[in-house]
Short mmCIF file of C-alpha atoms in Angstrom, two decimals:
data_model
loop_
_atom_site.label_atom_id
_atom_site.label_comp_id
_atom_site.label_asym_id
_atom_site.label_seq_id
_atom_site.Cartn_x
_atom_site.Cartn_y
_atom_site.Cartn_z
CA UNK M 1 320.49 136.78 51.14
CA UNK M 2 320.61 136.24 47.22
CA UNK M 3 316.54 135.98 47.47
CA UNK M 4 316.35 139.09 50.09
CA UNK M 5 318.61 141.54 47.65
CA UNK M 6 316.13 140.67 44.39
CA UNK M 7 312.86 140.82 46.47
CA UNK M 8 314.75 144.60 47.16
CA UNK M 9 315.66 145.38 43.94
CA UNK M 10 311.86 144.58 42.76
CA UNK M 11 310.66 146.75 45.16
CA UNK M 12 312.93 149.52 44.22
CA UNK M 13 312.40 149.36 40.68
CA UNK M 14 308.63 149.07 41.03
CA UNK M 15 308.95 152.38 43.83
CA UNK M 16 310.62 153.57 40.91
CA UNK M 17 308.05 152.78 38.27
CA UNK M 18 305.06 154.10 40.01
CA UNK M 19 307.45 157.77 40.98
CA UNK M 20 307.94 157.87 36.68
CA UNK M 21 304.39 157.12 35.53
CA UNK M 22 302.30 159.08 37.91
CA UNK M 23 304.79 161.92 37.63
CA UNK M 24 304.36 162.07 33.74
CA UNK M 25 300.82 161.35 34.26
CA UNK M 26 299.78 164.34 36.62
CA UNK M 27 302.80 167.04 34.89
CA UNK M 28 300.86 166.01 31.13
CA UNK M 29 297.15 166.85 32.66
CA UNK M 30 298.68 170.32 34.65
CA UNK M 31 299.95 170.97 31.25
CA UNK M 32 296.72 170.81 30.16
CA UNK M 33 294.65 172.35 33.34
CA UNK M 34 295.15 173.82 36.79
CA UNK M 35 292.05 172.20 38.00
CA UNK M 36 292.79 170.37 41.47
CA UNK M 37 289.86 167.63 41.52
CA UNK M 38 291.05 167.00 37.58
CA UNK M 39 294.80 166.59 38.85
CA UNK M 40 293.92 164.28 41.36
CA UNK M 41 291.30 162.04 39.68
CA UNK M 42 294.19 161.55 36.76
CA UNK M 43 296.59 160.86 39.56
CA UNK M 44 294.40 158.51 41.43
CA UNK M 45 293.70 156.91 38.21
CA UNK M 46 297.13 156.23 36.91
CA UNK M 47 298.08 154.58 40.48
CA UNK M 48 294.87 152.06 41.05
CA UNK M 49 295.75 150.85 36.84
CA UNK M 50 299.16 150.95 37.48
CA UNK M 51 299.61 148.92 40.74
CA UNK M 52 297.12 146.74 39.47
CA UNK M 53 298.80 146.11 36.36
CA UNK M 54 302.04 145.84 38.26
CA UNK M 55 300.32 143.54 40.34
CA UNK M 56 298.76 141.53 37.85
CA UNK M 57 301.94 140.97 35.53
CA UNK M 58 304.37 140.44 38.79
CA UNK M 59 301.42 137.05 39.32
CA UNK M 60 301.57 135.83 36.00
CA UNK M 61 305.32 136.16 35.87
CA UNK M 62 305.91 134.23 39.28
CA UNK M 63 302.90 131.60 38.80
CA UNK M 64 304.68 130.69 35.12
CA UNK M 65 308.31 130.60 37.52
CA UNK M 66 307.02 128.40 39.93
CA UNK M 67 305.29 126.07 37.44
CA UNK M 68 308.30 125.59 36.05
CA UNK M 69 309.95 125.07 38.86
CA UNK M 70 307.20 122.41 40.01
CA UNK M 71 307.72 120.62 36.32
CA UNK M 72 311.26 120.54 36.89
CA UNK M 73 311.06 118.80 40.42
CA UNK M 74 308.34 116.27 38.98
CA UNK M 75 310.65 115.13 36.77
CA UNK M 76 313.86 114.95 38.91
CA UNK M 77 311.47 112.75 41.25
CA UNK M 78 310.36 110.78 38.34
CA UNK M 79 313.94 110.14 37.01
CA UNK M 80 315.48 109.76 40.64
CA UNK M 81 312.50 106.29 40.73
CA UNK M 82 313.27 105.05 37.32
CA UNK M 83 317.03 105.22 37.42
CA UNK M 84 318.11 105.88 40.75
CA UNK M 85 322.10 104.73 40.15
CA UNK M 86 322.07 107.54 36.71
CA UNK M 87 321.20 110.01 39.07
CA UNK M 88 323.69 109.25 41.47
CA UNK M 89 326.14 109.04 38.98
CA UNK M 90 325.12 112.61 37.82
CA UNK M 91 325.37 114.14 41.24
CA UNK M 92 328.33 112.69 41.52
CA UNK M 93 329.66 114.42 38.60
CA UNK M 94 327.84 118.15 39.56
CA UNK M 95 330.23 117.94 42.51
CA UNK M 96 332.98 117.26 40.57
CA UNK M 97 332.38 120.42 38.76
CA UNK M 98 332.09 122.03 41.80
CA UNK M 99 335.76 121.05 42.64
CA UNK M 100 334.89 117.84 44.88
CA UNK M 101 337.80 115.34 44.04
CA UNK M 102 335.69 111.89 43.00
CA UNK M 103 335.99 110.06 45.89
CA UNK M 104 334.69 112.91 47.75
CA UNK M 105 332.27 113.67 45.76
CA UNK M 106 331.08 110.24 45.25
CA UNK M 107 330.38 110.09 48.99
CA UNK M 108 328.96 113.21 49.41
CA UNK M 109 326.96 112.07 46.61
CA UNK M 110 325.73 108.95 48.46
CA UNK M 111 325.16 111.02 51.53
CA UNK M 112 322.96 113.44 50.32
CA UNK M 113 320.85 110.83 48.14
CA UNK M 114 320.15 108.99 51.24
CA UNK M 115 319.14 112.17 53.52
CA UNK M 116 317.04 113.54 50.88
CA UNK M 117 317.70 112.40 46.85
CA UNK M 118 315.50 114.88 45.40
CA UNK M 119 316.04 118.53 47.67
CA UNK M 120 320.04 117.38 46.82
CA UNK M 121 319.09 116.93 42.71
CA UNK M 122 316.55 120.15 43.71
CA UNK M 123 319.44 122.47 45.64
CA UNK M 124 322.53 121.14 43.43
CA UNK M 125 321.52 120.48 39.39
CA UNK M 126 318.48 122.55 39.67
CA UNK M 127 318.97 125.58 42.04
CA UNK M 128 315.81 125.23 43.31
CA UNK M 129 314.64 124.72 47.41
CA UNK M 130 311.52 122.47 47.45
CA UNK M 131 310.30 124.40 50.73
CA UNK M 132 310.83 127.96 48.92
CA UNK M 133 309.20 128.11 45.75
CA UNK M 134 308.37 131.46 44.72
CA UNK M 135 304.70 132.33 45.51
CA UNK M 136 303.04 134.86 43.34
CA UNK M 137 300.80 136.49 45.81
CA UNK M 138 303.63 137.87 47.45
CA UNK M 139 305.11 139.03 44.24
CA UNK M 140 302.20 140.61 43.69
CA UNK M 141 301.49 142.27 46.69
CA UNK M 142 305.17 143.94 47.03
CA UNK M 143 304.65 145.25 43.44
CA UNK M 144 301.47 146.67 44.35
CA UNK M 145 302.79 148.16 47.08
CA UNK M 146 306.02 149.75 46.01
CA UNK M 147 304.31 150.81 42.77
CA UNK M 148 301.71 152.57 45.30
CA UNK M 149 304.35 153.99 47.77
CA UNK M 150 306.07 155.66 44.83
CA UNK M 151 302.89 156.90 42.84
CA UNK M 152 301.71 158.99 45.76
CA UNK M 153 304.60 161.04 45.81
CA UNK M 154 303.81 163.01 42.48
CA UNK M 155 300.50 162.58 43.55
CA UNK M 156 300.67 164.37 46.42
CA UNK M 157 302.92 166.60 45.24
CA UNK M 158 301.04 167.79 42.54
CA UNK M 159 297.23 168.65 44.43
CA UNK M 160 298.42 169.72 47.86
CA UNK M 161 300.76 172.89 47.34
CA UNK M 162 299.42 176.12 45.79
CA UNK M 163 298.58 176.49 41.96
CA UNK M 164 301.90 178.35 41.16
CA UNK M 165 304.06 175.93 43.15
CA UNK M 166 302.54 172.72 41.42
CA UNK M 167 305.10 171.83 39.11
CA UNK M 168 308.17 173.34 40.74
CA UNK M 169 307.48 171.03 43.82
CA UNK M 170 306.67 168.05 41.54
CA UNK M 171 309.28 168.08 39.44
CA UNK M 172 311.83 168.41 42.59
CA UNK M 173 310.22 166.28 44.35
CA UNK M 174 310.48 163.81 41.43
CA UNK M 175 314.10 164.06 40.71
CA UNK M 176 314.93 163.62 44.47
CA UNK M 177 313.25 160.81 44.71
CA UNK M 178 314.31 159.07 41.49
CA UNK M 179 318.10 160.42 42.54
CA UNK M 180 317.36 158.04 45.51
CA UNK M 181 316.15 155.12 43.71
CA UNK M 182 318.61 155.42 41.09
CA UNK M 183 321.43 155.23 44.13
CA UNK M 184 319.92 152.11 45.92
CA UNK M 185 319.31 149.96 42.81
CA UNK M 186 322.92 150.56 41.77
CA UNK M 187 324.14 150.23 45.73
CA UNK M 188 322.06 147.31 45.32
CA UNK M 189 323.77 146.22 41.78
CA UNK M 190 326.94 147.08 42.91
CA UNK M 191 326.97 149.43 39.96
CA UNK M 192 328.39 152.88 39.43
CA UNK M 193 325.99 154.94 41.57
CA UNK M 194 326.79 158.18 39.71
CA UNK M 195 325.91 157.15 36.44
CA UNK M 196 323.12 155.18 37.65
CA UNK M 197 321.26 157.92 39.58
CA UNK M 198 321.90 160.36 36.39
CA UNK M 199 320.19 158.17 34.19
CA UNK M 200 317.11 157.74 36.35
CA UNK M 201 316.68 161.40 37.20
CA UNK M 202 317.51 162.11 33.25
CA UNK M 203 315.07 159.70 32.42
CA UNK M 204 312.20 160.88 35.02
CA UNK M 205 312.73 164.85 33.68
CA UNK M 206 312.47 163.45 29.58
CA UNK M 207 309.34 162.02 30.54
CA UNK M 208 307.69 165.17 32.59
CA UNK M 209 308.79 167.02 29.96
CA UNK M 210 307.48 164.79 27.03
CA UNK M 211 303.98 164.87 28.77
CA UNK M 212 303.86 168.32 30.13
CA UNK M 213 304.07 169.40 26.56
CA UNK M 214 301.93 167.00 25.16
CA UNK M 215 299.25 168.15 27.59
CA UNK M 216 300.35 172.09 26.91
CA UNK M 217 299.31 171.29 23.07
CA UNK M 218 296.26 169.84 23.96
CA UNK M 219 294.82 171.93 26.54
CA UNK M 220 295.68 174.68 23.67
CA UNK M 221 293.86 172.90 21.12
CA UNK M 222 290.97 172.64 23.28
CA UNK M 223 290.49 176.16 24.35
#
């Protein structure tokens, strides 16, 4: 479940990411121009770099994760064949901790090691499952994807209705949707949900309205 709620709350915030960045993206260039093929080549743009970027960054996170957590199980093996009676002694002790009295634990210790020495070193001193190590294609792929789910909202939002109902429908269609995200990743959290959707929607309309001027000034400038 642990695994299920952070795979969620990646794909949230990356839904969330891609709603932000395309949004500021396609308000700066309508601050600019009014142009429909320009909005939507900038829009199309800032998704494909940004879901590959997500993408390619969600990869190299995982891979480093998982080679870690592939160094860290070559040496439990390597330590569970030199000193075999250490390790039991140390499992014995993580139980302990746990709240195992010692004779308990000292069993449970000896049971485990013979089942399976290194998933119980793995699960117990290491928090790691042999069978699940994280893979970084799927990382990568749900980043892409939520990143793309939530970029095509602006997107769309900004070259299908009528010139003089661009930014009104963008920016409520923004805020709606970051009102939602903001709700699930603190539902998600269990965090304040109030506070939590008021700083995502606060932080979505700072950023429209950073690049809507900025592109404002500079389609001035170059007229």
């Amino acid at each position: 479940m642990g695994t299920r709620l952070n795979w969620l709350r990646a794909a949230v915030l990356g839904a969330n990411d891609g709603v932000v960045s395309t949004a500021g993206l396609v308000v700066g260039v309508a601050g600019a121009t009014g142009d429909r093929a320009t909005l939507l080549t900038a829009g199309l743009a800032g998704l494909l770099a940004g879901s590959m970027s997500m993408a390619a960054g969600e990869y190299v996170s995982v891979s480093t994760q998982r080679d870690s957590e592939r160094a860290a199980l070559a040496q439990e093996r390597r330590e569970l064949e030199e000193a075999p009676e250490d390790e039991l002694d140390e499992l014995t002790e993580m139980l302990e901790d746990k709240g195992l009295t010692a004779r308990v634990a000292r069993e449970a210790a000896v049971q485990l090691t013979a089942r399976d020495a290194l998933r119980a070193h793995a699960e117990v001193e290491l928090g790691i499952d042999p069978d699940e190590l994280t893979n970084p294609w799927h990382a990568a792929g749900a980043s892409f994807l939520a990143f793309t789910v939530g970029a095509l909202l602006p997107l769309l939002a900004i070259v299908l209705p009528p010139a003089s109902l661009r930014l009104v429908v963008t920016v409520a269609s923004v805020l709606a949707a970051l009102a939602f995200t903001g709700w699930w990743s603190a539902r998600l959290g269990a965090a304040p949900m109030g506070r939590a959707v008021l700083r995502n929607m606060g932080g979505g309309a700072v950023a429209m309205a950073v690049t809507y001027a900025a592109g404002a000034l500079l389609g001035a400038a170059g007229a």
